[in-house]
Amino acid sequence: MYEFRNDYNSVGHPKVVERLMDQVHTVYPGYGFDQASDRAKEMIQEKIKRDVQINFVPSGTSANILSLTANLKPYEGVVAAESGHIVNDEAGALEAVGHKVVFVESQDGKIKPQALEDYLAQDHDFFNILPKIVYISNSTELGTVYRKAELERIYKACQDHGVYLYIDGARMGSALMSPACDYSLEDLAGLCDIFTIGGTKNGALFGEAVVFCNKALGENFHYYLKQHGVLTAKGFLMGLQYQALFTDDLYFENAKIANSMAMKLAEGVKEMGLDFAYPAESNQIFVSLPEGKLEKLAQTVTFEDFGPLEGDRECVRFVTTYHTKEEEVQGLLDSLRSLVG
Amino acid sequence: MYEFRNDYNSVGHPKVVERLMDQVHTVYPGYGFDQASDRAKEMIQEKIKRDVQINFVPSGTSANILSLTANLKPYEGVVAAESGHIVNDEAGALEAVGHKVVFVESQDGKIKPQALEDYLAQDHDFFNILPKIVYISNSTELGTVYRKAELERIYKACQDHGVYLYIDGARMGSALMSPACDYSLEDLAGLCDIFTIGGTKNGALFGEAVVFCNKALGENFHYYLKQHGVLTAKGFLMGLQYQALFTDDLYFENAKIANSMAMKLAEGVKEMGLDFAYPAESNQIFVSLPEGKLEKLAQTVTFEDFGPLEGDRECVRFVTTYHTKEEEVQGLLDSLRSLVG
Amino acid sequence: MYEFRNDYNSVGHPKVVERLMDQVHTVYPGYGFDQASDRAKEMIQEKIKRDVQINFVPSGTSANILSLTANLKPYEGVVAAESGHIVNDEAGALEAVGHKVVFVESQDGKIKPQALEDYLAQDHDFFNILPKIVYISNSTELGTVYRKAELERIYKACQDHGVYLYIDGARMGSALMSPACDYSLEDLAGLCDIFTIGGTKNGALFGEAVVFCNKALGENFHYYLKQHGVLTAKGFLMGLQYQALFTDDLYFENAKIANSMAMKLAEGVKEMGLDFAYPAESNQIFVSLPEGKLEKLAQTVTFEDFGPLEGDRECVRFVTTYHTKEEEVQGLLDSLRSLVG
Amino acid sequence: MYEFRNDYNSVGHPKVVERLMDQVHTVYPGYGFDQASDRAKEMIQEKIKRDVQINFVPSGTSANILSLTANLKPYEGVVAAESGHIVNDEAGALEAVGHKVVFVESQDGKIKPQALEDYLAQDHDFFNILPKIVYISNSTELGTVYRKAELERIYKACQDHGVYLYIDGARMGSALMSPACDYSLEDLAGLCDIFTIGGTKNGALFGEAVVFCNKALGENFHYYLKQHGVLTAKGFLMGLQYQALFTDDLYFENAKIANSMAMKLAEGVKEMGLDFAYPAESNQIFVSLPEGKLEKLAQTVTFEDFGPLEGDRECVRFVTTYHTKEEEVQGLLDSLRSLVG
């Protein structure tokens, strides 16, 4: 079976697990107030080259919801694209903490800067919530990557209206290593108030690093984590993992492998004349297939069914990771070719 | 430094980490719907010998709060001892999901059955919440262990009033292996509606097994976990860890070591004429020291300061674990002796 | 100035205020457990001719949110039309109590039965909430009225999937007295689980009667009201008002007047060749005007601006009430004529 | 029957109801943005002689909960006495909006300033909530009234620790008109951040005026009211009522009558040798009766049973109001005399 269902399907990168094994007899203080976490934060900070606050959070949903809402008043809300992870994939987590999301127009998973500018410029009366933070993901849920000019324009609109910008970086490695990306991790810290560097989908067992570029927003954040059961008792586990990920650029190397496998896949798909449902820019490739082929495909490949497209087509998602092998990509391409050839 | 501050201060038992390392190249489905989790549940179920539902949850606070509240109406609340973990150690997590806790009298961390019976028998009018679930911990936050007769009486009071009983087993291993314990894991399943088997404090990197003896209460529980960001993407990680913990009774053996070290410590404490603040029944030993000794003690030992006691005394907590060594206990006893000798 | 902005712009019907004045020296028990409330419930029940539970709630938003969510588990949510009052007009009230709303396709403010059937028949996995209650309003926020066949089909879809149906009757009087309506208050009780009979917009100072046709859903509802600060201390005030409204059918007579004024207005609008933005079926009339006319209109008439329509048109809403006079309708028509004539 | 159960048992003061009747044909804008509300706020402000923000809220619980929590971060909480209304009488309303209350020692319903100072000076680590606002009531739930020196000391402790002070004035009239009170409404505005002037228990049909002395705390408060269904559509109703209450000092005159009746009652109670359970300082009088007398008392008097006291005594509460008559007080005294004579 060729495995392309997702990028959180294995324990973690061997170097990450080895780091845990190495430290199996060491005793650490609890709740992330330990030397391993401190060292990991330093290593990330060295890349960012800016005075930021970093907190490790064990899951992507927790990182999103708590970062978004820690600073909201009850009647303030979140602005997002309808394809946002917080909208469709977190089981009402945002609403469960009392906040509402409003939508602005997006394309291929990316908020349109013009639409955001227009929305924020409106009068926001008390019949609905006050917009206070904008959520975008990068790479997006549809595999696309924001360009620097887009982020600049979105962030400016936010700042003009006293609104914060949060970037969900569950797949930040793949975004930054994308051929479509024209900025670095360092640049990113100047383009938003908060962003995350996702570990779970790029080599860690679990863990997201939340980076508060706007440090005021991170004040007492560990209280809020504790309240949600996600101030990990053994916080040093994330410190150790991020140490491994930021040693010899493992985090970026993992993403490069995933992306290069995705680009090989994309080339093959293109060569056989298939269309992409969304631009192929990172480690998630969305292909438009003729109807009725999924069952056969599922016999040799794991993938995610993204539902019907116009014109009797179906959308499937293939995800590559740091452990995807070239022969697996070939296997998948062969399977596709046998379907549509 | 002799380490007695807590039982969540190291990565995990080597056999648990090895199990993860072994599987580093295996691909698993996400969100706990995998063969490793299924096998771990079977292994636990074999011990329980009863048809139960098991869910793995990454943290103790999440396990508590979500198990307690998944089935509550907005105006229903929780009954607990004032020393309960949900009261003092979870940063308002219960209130954050909208529910209130009311207290009944307790002794040494254990709810008094009579006090519970009296409270539940009262008229509960609409000026306050309706009690719907009772929270107890075993072993308790003060190191004590419920006896079978106590649990039976508490559970009967609950059942008589249509109220559920939840047992927080963050330290269930230590409770069950306690010399004071007169029941088994199997018995426990008949003494409450929900209980947990805590991994984090007994050899796992992270993870609590929530056991729904009353299976109706566990319906769709994974939705609620997802909504709280704790339906772990790599759920198989907890499956693998619990496999290791329930192979050759590692879970119980770990607890036995912790308890035997605690009992050695307790003996030594007793011999030197010191009093216990609470009965020494499990891996947490609470000692009453003369005032003004903590600073010196802190030079050689890590421990938790539990504040002043009556009569110019101070309470300190020492916690043993599966990796506590006999020479560490000796070292701690020597340090104590030099303080009070 | 001709007043057509809304139907909650005056103290209340004189007969309602008189009823309060009459009783100014009577002493009543608190929180709605009084003889005046009991009598009012009997009077309503006599119209419904079915064993129901009735609770009085002081505001429409409270009636909606609390009725919708009193019986939901944390991961269950609400289904509604995008034009629903709970979506756009309650400042995130539903989300504030932790619940999410999902949309199904609607037309002119009414949920399309087919769209609801399709949605409920889908698989609802844990990435999003579980639908558990459907919210519709009648008359709708766009002035339209459900037909009996529509309600039957919607309610059947709900029942087929174990989902409840709630009808927001903030303007139930106008709905039932509409020429488009083919059912009675009595019929309504068989067409849903919960509905409300709105007082605020039809003669009361404040107050909505929540009718639980499915009485199990109303269990302990007063606890939930108390928790939200809306179990009115002087609950008898609503009892007295509903007594007045259900004496000599004042509630229905008020609605008839409002509707007949609206129909006169609609006729006049039609005669002068203007289009309706939505079908004119109750006491809210939505007119499509050429762009750029609102400022002038606002000099003689109060109304609500409903924003741009396609083709350089603008939508305005005119609302009639029990105290709208024929000469006011004439005045409004004259104003419109002078704009577009 | 002599009515002493509570002070919210009649429609409202005739002058208040008359004011509503007078205006029955006037048309007002909605949601409190009307000239009647503006005028009422001016009238209150003239008494306070300070630039404050005033919002009308229909119920005491809503006024409390929303004022307390509008400015709290999720991990911040409320400090109160265990006898506080928000603790025992609001059905978990505070917890329902996600916040926890912690207790400091109190006497006769009043927080002890020393206990508050000590608590706020402690280190507040992330195992529990961060205290951010202190709740006191005046007069208290036990009928006592804070002295100026107490309020000054409490407010100073708050300010020293960056904590807000909120005073629940559901019975503020009775507090200010108490013989024990050594400050005015004007003074009060310098002694806290937010206080309320309760209407419901002193002549209004419903309504509390929330006064933000610290205006920053009131920013966008109407959004939060709207979200909780308590931004009354017909907000002008509260404006009209407060106009009546602040015309010719009706608010204060009502309280004076209630207090003078209470003092007459207290004198009679004292004369017959009965003890007070709490100091008799306002319109709530708590009497200690020998056990077993309540059933007989209930044959001629309505009152509230406040449960057992030490030494086989029972506590009963009698409440006077602006409509209590001298002969009712005599009747109650006669009934008491016949019980214990």
PDB file of C-alpha atoms in Angstrom, chain C residues 108-198:
ATOM      1  CA  ASP C 108     -36.348  33.979   1.185  1.00  0.00           C
ATOM      2  CA  GLY C 109     -35.366  33.144   4.762  1.00  0.00           C
ATOM      3  CA  LYS C 110     -36.909  29.667   4.748  1.00  0.00           C
ATOM      4  CA  ILE C 111     -34.838  26.479   4.986  1.00  0.00           C
ATOM      5  CA  LYS C 112     -35.282  24.318   1.901  1.00  0.00           C
ATOM      6  CA  PRO C 113     -36.651  20.982   3.091  1.00  0.00           C
ATOM      7  CA  GLN C 114     -34.614  19.087   0.510  1.00  0.00           C
ATOM      8  CA  ALA C 115     -31.384  20.742   1.634  1.00  0.00           C
ATOM      9  CA  LEU C 116     -32.123  19.816   5.237  1.00  0.00           C
ATOM     10  CA  GLU C 117     -32.934  16.227   4.329  1.00  0.00           C
ATOM     11  CA  ASP C 118     -29.686  15.931   2.394  1.00  0.00           C
ATOM     12  CA  TYR C 119     -27.606  17.445   5.168  1.00  0.00           C
ATOM     13  CA  LEU C 120     -29.072  15.337   7.952  1.00  0.00           C
ATOM     14  CA  ALA C 121     -28.628  12.186   5.890  1.00  0.00           C
ATOM     15  CA  GLN C 122     -24.874  12.779   5.593  1.00  0.00           C
ATOM     16  CA  ASP C 123     -22.300  11.072   7.728  1.00  0.00           C
ATOM     17  CA  HIS C 124     -21.325  13.481  10.523  1.00  0.00           C
ATOM     18  CA  ASP C 125     -17.818  12.602  11.580  1.00  0.00           C
ATOM     19  CA  PHE C 126     -15.909  14.090  14.510  1.00  0.00           C
ATOM     20  CA  PHE C 127     -14.222  16.820  12.477  1.00  0.00           C
ATOM     21  CA  ASN C 128     -17.286  18.934  12.888  1.00  0.00           C
ATOM     22  CA  ILE C 129     -20.192  19.095  15.290  1.00  0.00           C
ATOM     23  CA  LEU C 130     -23.108  16.662  15.399  1.00  0.00           C
ATOM     24  CA  PRO C 131     -26.380  18.328  14.287  1.00  0.00           C
ATOM     25  CA  LYS C 132     -28.977  17.941  17.034  1.00  0.00           C
ATOM     26  CA  ILE C 133     -31.525  20.736  16.684  1.00  0.00           C
ATOM     27  CA  VAL C 134     -32.878  22.702  13.723  1.00  0.00           C
ATOM     28  CA  TYR C 135     -33.703  26.388  14.146  1.00  0.00           C
ATOM     29  CA  ILE C 136     -36.263  28.080  11.932  1.00  0.00           C
ATOM     30  CA  SER C 137     -38.135  31.317  12.457  1.00  0.00           C
ATOM     31  CA  ASN C 138     -41.754  31.943  11.569  1.00  0.00           C
ATOM     32  CA  SER C 139     -42.430  34.474  10.240  1.00  0.00           C
ATOM     33  CA  THR C 140     -38.831  34.609   9.065  1.00  0.00           C
ATOM     34  CA  GLU C 141     -36.371  37.484   9.318  1.00  0.00           C
ATOM     35  CA  LEU C 142     -37.327  38.224   5.688  1.00  0.00           C
ATOM     36  CA  GLY C 143     -41.047  38.375   6.396  1.00  0.00           C
ATOM     37  CA  THR C 144     -41.971  35.062   4.826  1.00  0.00           C
ATOM     38  CA  VAL C 145     -44.195  32.398   6.353  1.00  0.00           C
ATOM     39  CA  TYR C 146     -43.724  28.620   6.269  1.00  0.00           C
ATOM     40  CA  ARG C 147     -46.515  26.567   4.743  1.00  0.00           C
ATOM     41  CA  LYS C 148     -47.855  23.527   6.574  1.00  0.00           C
ATOM     42  CA  ALA C 149     -46.392  21.133   4.016  1.00  0.00           C
ATOM     43  CA  GLU C 150     -42.957  22.667   4.490  1.00  0.00           C
ATOM     44  CA  LEU C 151     -43.117  22.332   8.252  1.00  0.00           C
ATOM     45  CA  GLU C 152     -44.295  18.743   7.972  1.00  0.00           C
ATOM     46  CA  ARG C 153     -41.437  17.818   5.698  1.00  0.00           C
ATOM     47  CA  ILE C 154     -38.859  19.615   7.862  1.00  0.00           C
ATOM     48  CA  TYR C 155     -40.155  18.042  11.054  1.00  0.00           C
ATOM     49  CA  LYS C 156     -40.182  14.597   9.489  1.00  0.00           C
ATOM     50  CA  ALA C 157     -36.548  14.992   8.430  1.00  0.00           C
ATOM     51  CA  CYS C 158     -35.704  15.964  11.997  1.00  0.00           C
ATOM     52  CA  GLN C 159     -37.555  13.039  13.517  1.00  0.00           C
ATOM     53  CA  ASP C 160     -36.001  10.600  11.055  1.00  0.00           C
ATOM     54  CA  HIS C 161     -32.556  11.601  12.301  1.00  0.00           C
ATOM     55  CA  GLY C 162     -33.162  12.035  16.030  1.00  0.00           C
ATOM     56  CA  VAL C 163     -32.913  15.806  15.681  1.00  0.00           C
ATOM     57  CA  TYR C 164     -35.197  18.375  17.347  1.00  0.00           C
ATOM     58  CA  LEU C 165     -37.089  21.207  15.640  1.00  0.00           C
ATOM     59  CA  TYR C 166     -37.317  24.636  17.246  1.00  0.00           C
ATOM     60  CA  ILE C 167     -39.428  27.467  15.813  1.00  0.00           C
ATOM     61  CA  ASP C 168     -38.555  31.011  16.789  1.00  0.00           C
ATOM     62  CA  GLY C 169     -41.926  32.723  16.991  1.00  0.00           C
ATOM     63  CA  ALA C 170     -40.785  36.233  17.858  1.00  0.00           C
ATOM     64  CA  ARG C 171     -43.346  37.207  15.200  1.00  0.00           C
ATOM     65  CA  MET C 172     -45.615  34.186  15.558  1.00  0.00           C
ATOM     66  CA  GLY C 173     -48.738  36.335  15.728  1.00  0.00           C
ATOM     67  CA  SER C 174     -48.031  37.846  12.351  1.00  0.00           C
ATOM     68  CA  ALA C 175     -47.172  34.432  10.925  1.00  0.00           C
ATOM     69  CA  LEU C 176     -50.396  32.788  12.086  1.00  0.00           C
ATOM     70  CA  MET C 177     -52.565  35.681  10.938  1.00  0.00           C
ATOM     71  CA  SER C 178     -50.827  35.850   7.550  1.00  0.00           C
ATOM     72  CA  PRO C 179     -52.939  35.214   4.446  1.00  0.00           C
ATOM     73  CA  ALA C 180     -50.202  32.753   3.504  1.00  0.00           C
ATOM     74  CA  CYS C 181     -50.629  30.654   6.630  1.00  0.00           C
ATOM     75  CA  ASP C 182     -52.535  27.347   6.382  1.00  0.00           C
ATOM     76  CA  TYR C 183     -52.357  26.194  10.023  1.00  0.00           C
ATOM     77  CA  SER C 184     -53.324  27.324  13.512  1.00  0.00           C
ATOM     78  CA  LEU C 185     -51.505  27.655  16.847  1.00  0.00           C
ATOM     79  CA  GLU C 186     -53.060  24.331  17.725  1.00  0.00           C
ATOM     80  CA  ASP C 187     -51.671  22.689  14.578  1.00  0.00           C
ATOM     81  CA  LEU C 188     -48.237  24.151  15.212  1.00  0.00           C
ATOM     82  CA  ALA C 189     -47.835  22.164  18.411  1.00  0.00           C
ATOM     83  CA  GLY C 190     -47.795  18.986  16.340  1.00  0.00           C
ATOM     84  CA  LEU C 191     -45.267  20.318  13.862  1.00  0.00           C
ATOM     85  CA  CYS C 192     -42.221  20.865  16.055  1.00  0.00           C
ATOM     86  CA  ASP C 193     -40.630  20.097  19.442  1.00  0.00           C
ATOM     87  CA  ILE C 194     -40.442  23.648  20.769  1.00  0.00           C
ATOM     88  CA  PHE C 195     -41.837  26.957  19.573  1.00  0.00           C
ATOM     89  CA  THR C 196     -42.210  30.422  20.998  1.00  0.00           C
ATOM     90  CA  ILE C 197     -45.075  32.888  21.069  1.00  0.00           C
ATOM     91  CA  GLY C 198     -43.378  36.262  21.008  1.00  0.00           C
TER      92      GLY C 198
END
